CSV table of N, CA and C in Angstrom, one decimal:
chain,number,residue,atom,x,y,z
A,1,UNK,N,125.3,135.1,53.7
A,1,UNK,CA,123.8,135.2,53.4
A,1,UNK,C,123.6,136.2,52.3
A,2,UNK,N,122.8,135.7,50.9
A,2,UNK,CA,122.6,136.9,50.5
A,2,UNK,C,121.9,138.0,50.7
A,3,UNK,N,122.0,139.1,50.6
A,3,UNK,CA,121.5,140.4,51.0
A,3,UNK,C,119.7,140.0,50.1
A,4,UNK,N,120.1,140.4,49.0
A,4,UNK,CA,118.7,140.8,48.2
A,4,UNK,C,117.4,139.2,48.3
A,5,UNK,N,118.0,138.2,48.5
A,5,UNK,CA,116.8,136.8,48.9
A,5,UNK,C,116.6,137.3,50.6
A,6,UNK,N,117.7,138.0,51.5
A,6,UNK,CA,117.4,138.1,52.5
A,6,UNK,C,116.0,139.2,52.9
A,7,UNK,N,116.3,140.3,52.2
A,7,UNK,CA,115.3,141.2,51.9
A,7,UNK,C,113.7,140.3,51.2
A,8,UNK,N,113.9,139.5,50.3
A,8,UNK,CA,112.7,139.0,50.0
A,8,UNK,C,111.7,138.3,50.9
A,9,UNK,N,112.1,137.8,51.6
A,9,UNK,CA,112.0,137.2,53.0
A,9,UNK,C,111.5,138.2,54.3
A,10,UNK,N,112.0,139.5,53.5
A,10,UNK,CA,111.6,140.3,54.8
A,10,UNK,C,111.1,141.6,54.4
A,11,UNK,N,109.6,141.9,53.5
A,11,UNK,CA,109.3,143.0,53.2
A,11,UNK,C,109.6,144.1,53.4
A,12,UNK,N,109.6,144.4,54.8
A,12,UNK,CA,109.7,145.9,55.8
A,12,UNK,C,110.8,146.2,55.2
A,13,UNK,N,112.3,145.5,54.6
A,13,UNK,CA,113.0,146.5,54.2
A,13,UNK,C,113.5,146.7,52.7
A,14,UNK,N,112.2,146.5,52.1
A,14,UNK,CA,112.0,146.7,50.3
A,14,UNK,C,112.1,148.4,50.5
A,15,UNK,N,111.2,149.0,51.2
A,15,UNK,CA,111.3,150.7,51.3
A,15,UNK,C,112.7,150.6,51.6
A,16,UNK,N,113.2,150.9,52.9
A,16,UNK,CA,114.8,151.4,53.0
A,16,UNK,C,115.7,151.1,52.4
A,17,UNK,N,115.8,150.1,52.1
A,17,UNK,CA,116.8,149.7,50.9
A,17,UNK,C,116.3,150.1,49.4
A,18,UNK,N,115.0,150.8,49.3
A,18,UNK,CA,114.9,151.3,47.7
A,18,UNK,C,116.0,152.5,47.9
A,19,UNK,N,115.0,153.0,49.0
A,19,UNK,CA,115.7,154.8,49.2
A,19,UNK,C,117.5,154.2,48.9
A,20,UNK,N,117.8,154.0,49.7
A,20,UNK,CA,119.2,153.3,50.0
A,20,UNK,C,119.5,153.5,48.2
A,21,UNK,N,119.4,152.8,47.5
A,21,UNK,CA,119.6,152.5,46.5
A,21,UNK,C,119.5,153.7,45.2
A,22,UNK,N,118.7,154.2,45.6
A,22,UNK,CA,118.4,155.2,45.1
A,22,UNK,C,119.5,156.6,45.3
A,23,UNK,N,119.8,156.5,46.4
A,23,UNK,CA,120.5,157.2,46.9
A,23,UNK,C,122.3,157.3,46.5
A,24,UNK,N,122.3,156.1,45.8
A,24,UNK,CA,123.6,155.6,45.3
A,24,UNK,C,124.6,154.7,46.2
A,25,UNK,N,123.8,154.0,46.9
A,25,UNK,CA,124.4,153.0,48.0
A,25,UNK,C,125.0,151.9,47.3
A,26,UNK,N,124.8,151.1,46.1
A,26,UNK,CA,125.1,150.1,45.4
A,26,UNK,C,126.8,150.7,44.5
A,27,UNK,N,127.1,152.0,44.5
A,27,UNK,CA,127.8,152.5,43.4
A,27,UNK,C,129.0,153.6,44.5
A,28,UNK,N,128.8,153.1,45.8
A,28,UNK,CA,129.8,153.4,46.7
A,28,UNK,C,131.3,153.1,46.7
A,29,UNK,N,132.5,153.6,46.6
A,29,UNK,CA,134.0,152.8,46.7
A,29,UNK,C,134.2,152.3,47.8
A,30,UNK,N,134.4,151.1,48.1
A,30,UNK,CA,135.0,150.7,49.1
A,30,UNK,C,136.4,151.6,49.5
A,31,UNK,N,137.0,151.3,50.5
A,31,UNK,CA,138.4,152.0,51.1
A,31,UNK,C,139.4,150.8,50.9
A,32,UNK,N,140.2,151.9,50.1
A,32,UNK,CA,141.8,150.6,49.6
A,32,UNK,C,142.3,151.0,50.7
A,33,UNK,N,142.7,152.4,51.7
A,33,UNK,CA,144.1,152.8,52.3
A,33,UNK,C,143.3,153.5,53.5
A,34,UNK,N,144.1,153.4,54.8
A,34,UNK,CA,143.5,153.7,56.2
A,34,UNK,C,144.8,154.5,56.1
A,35,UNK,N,144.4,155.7,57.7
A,35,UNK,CA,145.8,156.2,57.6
A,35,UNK,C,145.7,156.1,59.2
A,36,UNK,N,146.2,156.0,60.0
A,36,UNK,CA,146.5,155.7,61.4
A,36,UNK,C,147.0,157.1,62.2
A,37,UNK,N,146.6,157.3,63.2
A,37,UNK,CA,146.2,158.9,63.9
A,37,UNK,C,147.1,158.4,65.0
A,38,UNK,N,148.1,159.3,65.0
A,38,UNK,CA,148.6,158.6,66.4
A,38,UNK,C,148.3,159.3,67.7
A,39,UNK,N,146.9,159.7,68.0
A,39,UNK,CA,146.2,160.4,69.1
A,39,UNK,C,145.1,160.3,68.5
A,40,UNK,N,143.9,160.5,69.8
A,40,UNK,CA,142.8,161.0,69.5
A,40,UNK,C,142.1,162.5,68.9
A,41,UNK,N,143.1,163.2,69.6
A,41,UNK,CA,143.4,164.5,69.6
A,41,UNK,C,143.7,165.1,68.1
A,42,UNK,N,144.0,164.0,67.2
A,42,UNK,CA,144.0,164.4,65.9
A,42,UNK,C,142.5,164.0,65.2
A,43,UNK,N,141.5,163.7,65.8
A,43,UNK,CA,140.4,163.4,65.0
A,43,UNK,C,139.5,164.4,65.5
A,44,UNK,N,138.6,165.3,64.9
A,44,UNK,CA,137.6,166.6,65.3
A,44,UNK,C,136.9,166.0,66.1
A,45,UNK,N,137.3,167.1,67.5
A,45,UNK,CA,136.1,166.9,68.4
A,45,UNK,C,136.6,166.1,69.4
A,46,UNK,N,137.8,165.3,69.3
A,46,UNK,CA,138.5,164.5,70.4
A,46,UNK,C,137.7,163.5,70.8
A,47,UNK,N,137.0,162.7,69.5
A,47,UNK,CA,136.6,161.5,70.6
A,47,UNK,C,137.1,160.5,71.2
A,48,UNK,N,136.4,159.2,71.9
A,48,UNK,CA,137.2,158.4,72.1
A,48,UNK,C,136.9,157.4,71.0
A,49,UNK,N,138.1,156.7,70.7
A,49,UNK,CA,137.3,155.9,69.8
A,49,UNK,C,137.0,154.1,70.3
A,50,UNK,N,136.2,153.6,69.9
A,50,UNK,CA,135.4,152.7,70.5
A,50,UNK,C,135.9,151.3,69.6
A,51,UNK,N,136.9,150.1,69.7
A,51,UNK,CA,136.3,149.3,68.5
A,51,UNK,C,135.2,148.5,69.1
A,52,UNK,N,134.2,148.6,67.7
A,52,UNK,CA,132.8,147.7,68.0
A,52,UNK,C,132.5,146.5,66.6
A,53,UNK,N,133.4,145.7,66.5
A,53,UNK,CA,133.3,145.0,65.4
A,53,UNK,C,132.0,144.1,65.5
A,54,UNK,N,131.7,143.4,64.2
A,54,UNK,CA,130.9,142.5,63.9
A,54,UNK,C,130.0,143.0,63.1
A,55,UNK,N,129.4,144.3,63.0
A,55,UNK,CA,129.1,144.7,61.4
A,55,UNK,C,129.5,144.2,60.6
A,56,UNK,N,131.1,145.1,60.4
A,56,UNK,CA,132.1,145.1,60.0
A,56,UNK,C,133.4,144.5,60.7
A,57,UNK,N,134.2,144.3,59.7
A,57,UNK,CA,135.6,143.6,60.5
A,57,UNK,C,136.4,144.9,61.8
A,58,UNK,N,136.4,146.1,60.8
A,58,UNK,CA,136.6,147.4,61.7
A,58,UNK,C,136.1,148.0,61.9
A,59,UNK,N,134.9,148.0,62.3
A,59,UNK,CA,133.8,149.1,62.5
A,59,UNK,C,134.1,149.9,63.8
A,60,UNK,N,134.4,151.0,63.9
A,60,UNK,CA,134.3,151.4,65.4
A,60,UNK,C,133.0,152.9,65.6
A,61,UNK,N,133.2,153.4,67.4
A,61,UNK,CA,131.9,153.8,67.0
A,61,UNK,C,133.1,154.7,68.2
A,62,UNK,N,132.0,156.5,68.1
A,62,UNK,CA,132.6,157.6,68.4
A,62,UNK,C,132.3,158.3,69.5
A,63,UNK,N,132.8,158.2,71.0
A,63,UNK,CA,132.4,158.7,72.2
A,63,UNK,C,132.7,160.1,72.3
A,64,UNK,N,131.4,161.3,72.4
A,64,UNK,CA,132.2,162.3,72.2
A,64,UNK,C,131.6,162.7,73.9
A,65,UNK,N,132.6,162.3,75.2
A,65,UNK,CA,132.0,162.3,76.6
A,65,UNK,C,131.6,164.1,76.9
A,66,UNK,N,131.9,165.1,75.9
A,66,UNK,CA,131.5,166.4,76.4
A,66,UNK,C,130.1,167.0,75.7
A,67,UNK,N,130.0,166.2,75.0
A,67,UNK,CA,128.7,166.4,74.4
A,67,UNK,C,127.3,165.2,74.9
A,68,UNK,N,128.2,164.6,75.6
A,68,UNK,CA,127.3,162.9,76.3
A,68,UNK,C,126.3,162.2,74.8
A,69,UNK,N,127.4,162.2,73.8
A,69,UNK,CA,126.9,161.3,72.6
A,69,UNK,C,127.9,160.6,72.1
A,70,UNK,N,127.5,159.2,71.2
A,70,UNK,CA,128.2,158.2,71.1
A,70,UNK,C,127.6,158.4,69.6
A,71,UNK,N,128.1,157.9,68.4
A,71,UNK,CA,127.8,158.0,67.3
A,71,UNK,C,128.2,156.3,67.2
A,72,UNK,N,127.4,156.0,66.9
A,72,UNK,CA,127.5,154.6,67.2
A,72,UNK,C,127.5,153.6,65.2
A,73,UNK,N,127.4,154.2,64.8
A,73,UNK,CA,127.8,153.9,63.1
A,73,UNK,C,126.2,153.3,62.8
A,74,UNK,N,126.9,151.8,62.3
A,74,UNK,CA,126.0,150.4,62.4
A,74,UNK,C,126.1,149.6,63.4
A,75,UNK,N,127.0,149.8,64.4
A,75,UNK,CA,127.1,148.8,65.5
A,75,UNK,C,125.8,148.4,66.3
A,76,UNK,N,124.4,149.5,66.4
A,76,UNK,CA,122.9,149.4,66.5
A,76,UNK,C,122.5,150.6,65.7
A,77,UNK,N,121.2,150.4,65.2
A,77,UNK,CA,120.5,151.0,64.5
A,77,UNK,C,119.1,151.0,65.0
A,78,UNK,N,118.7,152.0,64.8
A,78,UNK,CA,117.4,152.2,65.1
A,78,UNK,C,116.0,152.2,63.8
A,79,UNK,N,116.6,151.8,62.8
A,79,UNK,CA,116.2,151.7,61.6
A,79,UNK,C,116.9,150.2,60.8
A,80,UNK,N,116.2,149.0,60.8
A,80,UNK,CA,117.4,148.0,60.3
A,80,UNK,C,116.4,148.4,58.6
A,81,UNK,N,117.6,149.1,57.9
A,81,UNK,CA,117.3,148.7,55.7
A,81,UNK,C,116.8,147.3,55.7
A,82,UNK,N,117.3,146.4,55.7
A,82,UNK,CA,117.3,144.8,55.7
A,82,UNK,C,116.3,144.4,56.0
A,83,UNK,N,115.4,144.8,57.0
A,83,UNK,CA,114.0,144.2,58.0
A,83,UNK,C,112.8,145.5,58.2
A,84,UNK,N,113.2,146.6,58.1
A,84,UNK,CA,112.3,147.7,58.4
A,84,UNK,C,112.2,147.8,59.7
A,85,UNK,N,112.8,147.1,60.4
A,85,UNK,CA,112.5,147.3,62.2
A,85,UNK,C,112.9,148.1,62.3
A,86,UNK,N,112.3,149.1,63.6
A,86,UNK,CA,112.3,150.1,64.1
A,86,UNK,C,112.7,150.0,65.8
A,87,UNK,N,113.6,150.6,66.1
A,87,UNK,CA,113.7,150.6,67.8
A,87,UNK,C,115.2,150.3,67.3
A,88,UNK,N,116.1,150.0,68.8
A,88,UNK,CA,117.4,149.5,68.5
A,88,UNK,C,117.9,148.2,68.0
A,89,UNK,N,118.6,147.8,67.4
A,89,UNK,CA,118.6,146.7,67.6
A,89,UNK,C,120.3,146.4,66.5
A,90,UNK,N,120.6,145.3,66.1
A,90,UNK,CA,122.1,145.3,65.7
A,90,UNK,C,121.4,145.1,64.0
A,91,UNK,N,121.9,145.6,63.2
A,91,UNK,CA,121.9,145.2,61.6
A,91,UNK,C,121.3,143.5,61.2
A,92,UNK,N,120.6,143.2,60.8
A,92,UNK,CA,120.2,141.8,60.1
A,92,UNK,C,121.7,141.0,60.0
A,93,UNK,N,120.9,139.6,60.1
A,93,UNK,CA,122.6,138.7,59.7
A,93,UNK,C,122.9,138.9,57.9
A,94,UNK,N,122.0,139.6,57.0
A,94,UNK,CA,122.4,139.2,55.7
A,94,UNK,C,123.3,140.8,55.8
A,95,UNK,N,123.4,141.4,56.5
A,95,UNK,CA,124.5,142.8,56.6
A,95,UNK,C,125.4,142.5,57.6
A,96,UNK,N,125.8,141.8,58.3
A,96,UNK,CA,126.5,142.0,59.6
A,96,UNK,C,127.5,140.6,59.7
A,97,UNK,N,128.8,141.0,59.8
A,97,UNK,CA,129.3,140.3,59.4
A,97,UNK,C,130.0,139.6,60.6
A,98,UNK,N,129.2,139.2,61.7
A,98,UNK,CA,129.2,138.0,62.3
A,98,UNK,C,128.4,138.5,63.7
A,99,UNK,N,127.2,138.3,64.0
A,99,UNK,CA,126.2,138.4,64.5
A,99,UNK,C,126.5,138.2,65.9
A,100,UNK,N,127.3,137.3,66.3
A,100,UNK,CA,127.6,137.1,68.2
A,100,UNK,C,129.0,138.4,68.8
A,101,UNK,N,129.7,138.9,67.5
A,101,UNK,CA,130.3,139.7,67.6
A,101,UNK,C,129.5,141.0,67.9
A,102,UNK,N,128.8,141.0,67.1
A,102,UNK,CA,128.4,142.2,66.9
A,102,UNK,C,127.0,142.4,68.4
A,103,UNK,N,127.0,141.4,68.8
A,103,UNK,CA,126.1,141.6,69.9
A,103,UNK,C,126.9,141.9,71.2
A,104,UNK,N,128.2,141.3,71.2
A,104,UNK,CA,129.3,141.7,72.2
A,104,UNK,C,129.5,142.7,72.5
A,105,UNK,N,130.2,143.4,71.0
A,105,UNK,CA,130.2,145.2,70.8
A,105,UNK,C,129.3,145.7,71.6
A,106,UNK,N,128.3,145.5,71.7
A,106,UNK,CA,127.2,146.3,72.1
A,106,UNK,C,127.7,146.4,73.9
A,107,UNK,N,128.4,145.4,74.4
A,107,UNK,CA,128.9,146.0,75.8
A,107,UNK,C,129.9,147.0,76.2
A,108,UNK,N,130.6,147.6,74.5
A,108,UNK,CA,132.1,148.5,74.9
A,108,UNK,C,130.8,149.7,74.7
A,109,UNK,N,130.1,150.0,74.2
A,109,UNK,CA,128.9,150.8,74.1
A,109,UNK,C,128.3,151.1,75.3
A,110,UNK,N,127.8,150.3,76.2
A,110,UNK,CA,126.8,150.9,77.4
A,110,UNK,C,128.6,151.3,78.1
A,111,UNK,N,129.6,151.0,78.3
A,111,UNK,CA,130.6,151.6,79.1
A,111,UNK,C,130.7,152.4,78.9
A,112,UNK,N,130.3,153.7,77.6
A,112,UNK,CA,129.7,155.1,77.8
A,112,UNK,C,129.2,155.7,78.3
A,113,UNK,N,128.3,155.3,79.1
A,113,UNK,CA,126.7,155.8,79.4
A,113,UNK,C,126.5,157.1,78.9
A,114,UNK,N,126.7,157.5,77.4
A,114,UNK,CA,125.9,158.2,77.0
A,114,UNK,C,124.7,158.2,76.9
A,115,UNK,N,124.2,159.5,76.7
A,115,UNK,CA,122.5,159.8,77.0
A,115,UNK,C,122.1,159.7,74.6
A,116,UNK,N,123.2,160.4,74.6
A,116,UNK,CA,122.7,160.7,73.1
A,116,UNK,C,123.0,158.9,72.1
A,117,UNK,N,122.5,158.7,71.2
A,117,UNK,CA,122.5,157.2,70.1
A,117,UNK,C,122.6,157.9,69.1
A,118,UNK,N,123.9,158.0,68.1
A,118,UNK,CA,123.7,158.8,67.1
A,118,UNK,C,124.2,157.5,66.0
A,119,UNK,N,123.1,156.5,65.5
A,119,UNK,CA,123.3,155.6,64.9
A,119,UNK,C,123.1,156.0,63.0
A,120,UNK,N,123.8,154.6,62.5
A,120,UNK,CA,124.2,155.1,61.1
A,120,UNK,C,122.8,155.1,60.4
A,121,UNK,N,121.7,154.2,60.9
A,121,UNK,CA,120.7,154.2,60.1
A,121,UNK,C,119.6,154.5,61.4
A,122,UNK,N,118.4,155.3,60.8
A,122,UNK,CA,117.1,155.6,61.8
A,122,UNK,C,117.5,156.9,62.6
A,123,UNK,N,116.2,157.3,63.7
A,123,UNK,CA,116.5,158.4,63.9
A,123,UNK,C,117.2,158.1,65.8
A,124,UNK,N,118.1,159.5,66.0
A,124,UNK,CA,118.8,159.4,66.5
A,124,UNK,C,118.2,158.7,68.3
A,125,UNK,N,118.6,158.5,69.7
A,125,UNK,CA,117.9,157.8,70.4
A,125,UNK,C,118.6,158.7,71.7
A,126,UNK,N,117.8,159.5,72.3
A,126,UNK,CA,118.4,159.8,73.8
A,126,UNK,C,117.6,160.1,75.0
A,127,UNK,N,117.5,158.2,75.0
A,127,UNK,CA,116.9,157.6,76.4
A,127,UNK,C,118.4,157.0,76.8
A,128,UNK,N,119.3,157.1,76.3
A,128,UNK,CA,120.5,156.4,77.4
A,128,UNK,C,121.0,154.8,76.4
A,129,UNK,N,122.3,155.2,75.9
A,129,UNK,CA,123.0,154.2,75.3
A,129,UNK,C,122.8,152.9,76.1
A,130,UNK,N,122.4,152.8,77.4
A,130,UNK,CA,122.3,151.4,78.0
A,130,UNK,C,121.0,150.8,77.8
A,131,UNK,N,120.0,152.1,78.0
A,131,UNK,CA,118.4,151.2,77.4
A,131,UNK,C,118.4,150.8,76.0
A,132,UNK,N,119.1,151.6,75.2
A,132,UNK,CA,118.9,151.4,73.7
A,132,UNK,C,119.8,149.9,73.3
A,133,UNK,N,120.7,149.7,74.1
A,133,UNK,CA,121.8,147.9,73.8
A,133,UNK,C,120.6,147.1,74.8
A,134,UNK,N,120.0,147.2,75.9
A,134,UNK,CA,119.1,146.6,76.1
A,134,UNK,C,118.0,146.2,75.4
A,135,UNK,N,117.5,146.9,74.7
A,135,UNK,CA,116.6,146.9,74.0
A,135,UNK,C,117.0,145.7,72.4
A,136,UNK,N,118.2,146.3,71.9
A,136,UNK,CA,119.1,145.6,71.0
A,136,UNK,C,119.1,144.4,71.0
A,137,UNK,N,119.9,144.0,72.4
A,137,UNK,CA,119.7,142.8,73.1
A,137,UNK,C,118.6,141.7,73.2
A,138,UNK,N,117.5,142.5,73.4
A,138,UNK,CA,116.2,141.5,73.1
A,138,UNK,C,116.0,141.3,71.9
A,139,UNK,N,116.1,142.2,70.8
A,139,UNK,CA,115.6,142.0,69.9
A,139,UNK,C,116.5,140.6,69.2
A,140,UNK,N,118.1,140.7,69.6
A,140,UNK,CA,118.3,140.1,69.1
A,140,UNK,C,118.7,138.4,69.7
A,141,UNK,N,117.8,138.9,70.5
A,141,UNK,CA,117.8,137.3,71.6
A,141,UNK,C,116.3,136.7,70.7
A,142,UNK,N,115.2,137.7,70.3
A,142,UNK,CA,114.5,137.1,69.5
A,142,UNK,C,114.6,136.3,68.0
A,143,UNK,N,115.6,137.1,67.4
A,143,UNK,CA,115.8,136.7,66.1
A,143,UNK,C,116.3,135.0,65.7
């Protein structure tokens, strides 16, 4: 789906995606080389790590259980660029790179039950990682 006919279609995220763009989002490097941790214990802060695909092919998202926060990337956002929605909910289909996946993910997420949502776009959410995929959920049972 294209991104920018998608956005035309959907006013609310002409602002976020200006900022976005403005900000140097279009002029980002992608990653040629991953390097592989053979512990958790080697990434600050010791999280667990979560894979939550369907954003992205590898997106994963970051349980940190002694702080009771999940940093949850794009896997939900409480800010979708794409639509301007506000509340939780998963990335638009013209960002997300396969939409029944990415609604799945959303169940290795509430098996946190973190209190803290520290998502990649919008502001952060701590009513409880399970209302906020609930929430997600409908929205994206409406779309």
């Amino acid at each position: 789906m294209n991104r920018f006919g998608f956005v035309l279609t959907h006013p609310g995220g002409l602002r976020p995606l200006g900022r976005m763009l403005l900000a140097g989002a279009a002029t980002v490097d992608g990653i040629d080389e991953v390097e592989l941790m053979e512990s958790r214990a080697e990434t600050p802060g010791n999280p667990w790590i979560i894979e939550t695909p369907g954003h992205t092919d590898g997106h994963v998202a970051l349980h940190f259980a002694d702080r009771d926060a999940v940093i949850v990337g794009d896997a939900l956002v409480t800010l979708d660029p794409y639509t301007g929605g506000i509340g939780p909910r998963i990335v638009a289909p013209a960002a997300t790179a396969d939409v029944d996946t990415a609604v799945a993910s959303l169940d290795l997420l509430v098996d946190t039950e973190a209190r803290h949502v520290l998502p990649g776009h919008g502001p952060s959410w701590s009513r409880g990682v399970r209302a906020a995929v609930e929430q997600a959920r409908r929205v994206a049972g409406a779309a």
